[in-house]
Amino acid sequence: MPVIIVGADTTYGAGLVEALCAAGTEVRAFVTDPDTAGALRRLGAKVAIGDLTDASHVGGAALNAFSAVLMTEAATDDRERSFADTFDAVLASWAEAVSEAKITRVILVTSSGTDPGPLLGATPEFVAVEPGEAAIASVVAANEAAEV
């Protein structure tokens, strides 16, 4: 089943795309930087380019995926965000997107202590991991039977 990585144009996001594609997983990479799309496509990912704060953009790209890996670095870096101007607003947008897309599992890659807010309860399964544990996220994202 497909996995979508929102913020695949971040350092850890690109690494996850590479690891999941190498393992034969169907990967959708959501980016805001069109310059990164070619490299991700060469890895085997399907790439969507859009505003990661627009729930309709993220939700459309995530439709029928099993897992969503959400890179909070993409919610706090210097990229343009048209529909949400705070971290909490980005999380609310992502919660709406994954809920409407019927995602089963969300893996939030974030610093410890981050309040996932509206993401809790947006999907049947939720786990937060720190960026240094990104390899764990790739395993959890790809393994439908994994206990979270």
mmCIF file of C-alpha atoms in Angstrom:
data_model
loop_
_atom_site.group_PDB
_atom_site.id
_atom_site.type_symbol
_atom_site.label_atom_id
_atom_site.label_comp_id
_atom_site.label_asym_id
_atom_site.label_seq_id
_atom_site.Cartn_x
_atom_site.Cartn_y
_atom_site.Cartn_z
ATOM 1 C CA MET A 1 0.000 0.000 0.000
ATOM 2 C CA PRO A 2 1.275 3.491 -0.772
ATOM 3 C CA VAL A 3 3.054 5.764 1.675
ATOM 4 C CA ILE A 4 3.006 9.543 1.317
ATOM 5 C CA ILE A 5 5.834 11.629 2.723
ATOM 6 C CA VAL A 6 4.826 15.250 3.283
ATOM 7 C CA GLY A 7 7.972 17.334 3.359
ATOM 8 C CA ALA A 8 9.937 14.939 1.167
ATOM 9 C CA ASP A 9 12.094 17.911 0.194
ATOM 10 C CA THR A 10 13.594 18.049 3.703
ATOM 11 C CA THR A 11 16.809 16.226 4.577
ATOM 12 C CA TYR A 12 15.122 13.426 6.507
ATOM 13 C CA GLY A 13 12.194 13.311 4.105
ATOM 14 C CA ALA A 14 14.446 12.671 1.113
ATOM 15 C CA GLY A 15 16.253 9.946 3.060
ATOM 16 C CA LEU A 16 12.944 8.248 3.816
ATOM 17 C CA VAL A 17 11.933 8.385 0.171
ATOM 18 C CA GLU A 18 15.202 6.749 -0.785
ATOM 19 C CA ALA A 19 14.916 4.005 1.873
ATOM 20 C CA LEU A 20 11.285 3.194 1.103
ATOM 21 C CA CYS A 21 11.796 3.164 -2.671
ATOM 22 C CA ALA A 22 14.829 0.888 -2.259
ATOM 23 C CA ALA A 23 12.627 -1.491 -0.260
ATOM 24 C CA GLY A 24 10.079 -1.608 -3.084
ATOM 25 C CA THR A 25 7.410 0.475 -1.354
ATOM 26 C CA GLU A 26 5.111 2.642 -3.444
ATOM 27 C CA VAL A 27 6.069 6.157 -2.348
ATOM 28 C CA ARG A 28 4.356 9.455 -2.960
ATOM 29 C CA ALA A 29 6.567 12.431 -2.219
ATOM 30 C CA PHE A 30 4.844 15.735 -1.451
ATOM 31 C CA VAL A 31 7.130 18.739 -1.921
ATOM 32 C CA THR A 32 6.910 22.482 -2.275
ATOM 33 C CA ASP A 33 10.281 22.843 -3.985
ATOM 34 C CA PRO A 34 9.923 21.823 -7.641
ATOM 35 C CA ASP A 35 13.718 21.639 -7.980
ATOM 36 C CA THR A 36 13.728 18.492 -5.811
ATOM 37 C CA ALA A 37 11.097 16.635 -7.837
ATOM 38 C CA GLY A 38 13.432 15.160 -10.456
ATOM 39 C CA ALA A 39 15.760 13.502 -7.969
ATOM 40 C CA LEU A 40 12.828 11.997 -6.066
ATOM 41 C CA ARG A 41 11.277 10.687 -9.292
ATOM 42 C CA ARG A 42 14.590 9.051 -10.235
ATOM 43 C CA LEU A 43 14.432 7.186 -6.908
ATOM 44 C CA GLY A 44 11.057 5.812 -7.978
ATOM 45 C CA ALA A 45 8.681 8.099 -6.091
ATOM 46 C CA LYS A 46 5.555 9.674 -7.504
ATOM 47 C CA VAL A 47 5.919 13.384 -6.812
ATOM 48 C CA ALA A 48 3.236 15.942 -6.026
ATOM 49 C CA ILE A 49 4.196 19.608 -5.876
ATOM 50 C CA GLY A 50 2.002 21.957 -3.900
ATOM 51 C CA ASP A 51 1.450 24.012 -0.786
ATOM 52 C CA LEU A 52 1.856 21.710 2.202
ATOM 53 C CA THR A 53 -0.441 23.945 4.237
ATOM 54 C CA ASP A 54 -3.372 23.402 1.875
ATOM 55 C CA ALA A 55 -5.364 20.421 3.128
ATOM 56 C CA SER A 56 -6.857 19.870 -0.333
ATOM 57 C CA HIS A 57 -3.375 19.634 -1.926
ATOM 58 C CA VAL A 58 -2.042 17.214 0.686
ATOM 59 C CA GLY A 59 -5.303 15.256 0.922
ATOM 60 C CA GLY A 60 -5.526 14.806 -2.853
ATOM 61 C CA ALA A 61 -1.974 13.489 -3.034
ATOM 62 C CA ALA A 62 -2.590 11.209 -0.034
ATOM 63 C CA LEU A 63 -5.853 9.678 -1.248
ATOM 64 C CA ASN A 64 -5.810 5.868 -0.871
ATOM 65 C CA ALA A 65 -2.396 5.805 0.787
ATOM 66 C CA PHE A 66 -2.038 3.616 3.875
ATOM 67 C CA SER A 67 0.534 5.695 5.775
ATOM 68 C CA ALA A 68 1.489 9.352 5.893
ATOM 69 C CA VAL A 69 4.886 10.449 7.154
ATOM 70 C CA LEU A 70 4.666 14.113 8.142
ATOM 71 C CA MET A 71 7.981 15.949 8.424
ATOM 72 C CA THR A 72 7.505 18.828 10.878
ATOM 73 C CA GLU A 73 10.692 20.430 9.590
ATOM 74 C CA ALA A 74 8.610 21.378 6.546
ATOM 75 C CA ALA A 75 6.128 23.141 8.837
ATOM 76 C CA THR A 76 8.804 25.316 10.438
ATOM 77 C CA ASP A 77 11.465 26.015 7.811
ATOM 78 C CA ASP A 78 11.593 29.055 5.512
ATOM 79 C CA ARG A 79 9.333 27.754 2.742
ATOM 80 C CA GLU A 80 6.227 29.688 1.686
ATOM 81 C CA ARG A 81 3.025 28.698 3.447
ATOM 82 C CA SER A 82 -0.107 30.275 1.974
ATOM 83 C CA PHE A 83 -2.866 28.644 4.019
ATOM 84 C CA ALA A 84 -1.389 28.377 7.512
ATOM 85 C CA ASP A 85 1.022 30.729 9.200
ATOM 86 C CA THR A 86 1.692 28.900 12.464
ATOM 87 C CA PHE A 87 2.951 25.433 13.319
ATOM 88 C CA ASP A 88 -0.369 24.546 14.963
ATOM 89 C CA ALA A 89 -2.276 25.695 11.882
ATOM 90 C CA VAL A 90 -0.092 23.475 9.666
ATOM 91 C CA LEU A 91 -0.791 20.487 11.938
ATOM 92 C CA ALA A 92 -4.515 21.238 11.761
ATOM 93 C CA SER A 93 -4.312 21.325 7.964
ATOM 94 C CA TRP A 94 -2.446 18.015 7.920
ATOM 95 C CA ALA A 95 -5.020 16.489 10.293
ATOM 96 C CA GLU A 96 -7.815 17.512 7.932
ATOM 97 C CA ALA A 97 -5.914 16.161 4.925
ATOM 98 C CA VAL A 98 -5.113 12.730 6.392
ATOM 99 C CA SER A 99 -8.612 12.346 7.785
ATOM 100 C CA GLU A 100 -10.292 13.164 4.486
ATOM 101 C CA ALA A 101 -7.856 10.940 2.567
ATOM 102 C CA LYS A 102 -8.711 8.031 4.902
ATOM 103 C CA ILE A 103 -5.083 7.476 5.943
ATOM 104 C CA THR A 104 -4.736 4.612 8.421
ATOM 105 C CA ARG A 105 -1.354 5.437 9.979
ATOM 106 C CA VAL A 106 0.378 8.765 10.624
ATOM 107 C CA ILE A 107 4.045 8.941 11.528
ATOM 108 C CA LEU A 108 4.958 12.430 12.729
ATOM 109 C CA VAL A 109 8.701 13.095 12.491
ATOM 110 C CA THR A 110 9.275 15.801 15.066
ATOM 111 C CA SER A 111 11.328 16.935 18.040
ATOM 112 C CA SER A 112 10.440 15.359 21.348
ATOM 113 C CA GLY A 113 7.875 17.243 23.328
ATOM 114 C CA THR A 114 6.002 18.526 20.298
ATOM 115 C CA ASP A 115 2.265 18.542 20.897
ATOM 116 C CA PRO A 116 0.672 16.726 17.924
ATOM 117 C CA GLY A 117 -2.599 18.490 18.690
ATOM 118 C CA PRO A 118 -5.237 17.766 16.071
ATOM 119 C CA LEU A 119 -3.271 14.874 14.531
ATOM 120 C CA LEU A 120 -4.201 12.717 17.519
ATOM 121 C CA GLY A 121 -7.418 11.026 16.584
ATOM 122 C CA ALA A 122 -7.286 12.073 12.923
ATOM 123 C CA THR A 123 -6.367 8.506 11.913
ATOM 124 C CA PRO A 124 -6.713 5.077 13.532
ATOM 125 C CA GLU A 125 -2.949 4.829 14.183
ATOM 126 C CA PHE A 126 -0.496 7.548 15.212
ATOM 127 C CA VAL A 127 3.138 7.558 16.285
ATOM 128 C CA ALA A 128 5.674 10.352 16.715
ATOM 129 C CA VAL A 129 9.392 9.770 16.176
ATOM 130 C CA GLU A 130 12.369 12.087 16.400
ATOM 131 C CA PRO A 131 14.327 12.958 13.239
ATOM 132 C CA GLY A 132 17.219 10.751 14.354
ATOM 133 C CA GLU A 133 14.772 7.848 14.342
ATOM 134 C CA ALA A 134 13.760 8.444 10.726
ATOM 135 C CA ALA A 135 14.835 4.906 9.787
ATOM 136 C CA ILE A 136 12.220 3.637 12.232
ATOM 137 C CA ALA A 137 9.613 5.750 10.478
ATOM 138 C CA SER A 138 10.373 4.070 7.145
ATOM 139 C CA VAL A 139 9.831 0.637 8.657
ATOM 140 C CA VAL A 140 6.623 1.641 10.422
ATOM 141 C CA ALA A 141 5.304 3.409 7.330
ATOM 142 C CA ALA A 142 5.879 0.460 5.046
ATOM 143 C CA ASN A 143 4.784 -2.339 7.357
ATOM 144 C CA GLU A 144 0.999 -2.471 7.485
ATOM 145 C CA ALA A 145 1.068 -5.150 10.170
ATOM 146 C CA ALA A 146 3.464 -3.316 12.490
ATOM 147 C CA GLU A 147 2.193 -2.524 15.936
ATOM 148 C CA VAL A 148 2.422 1.175 16.654
#
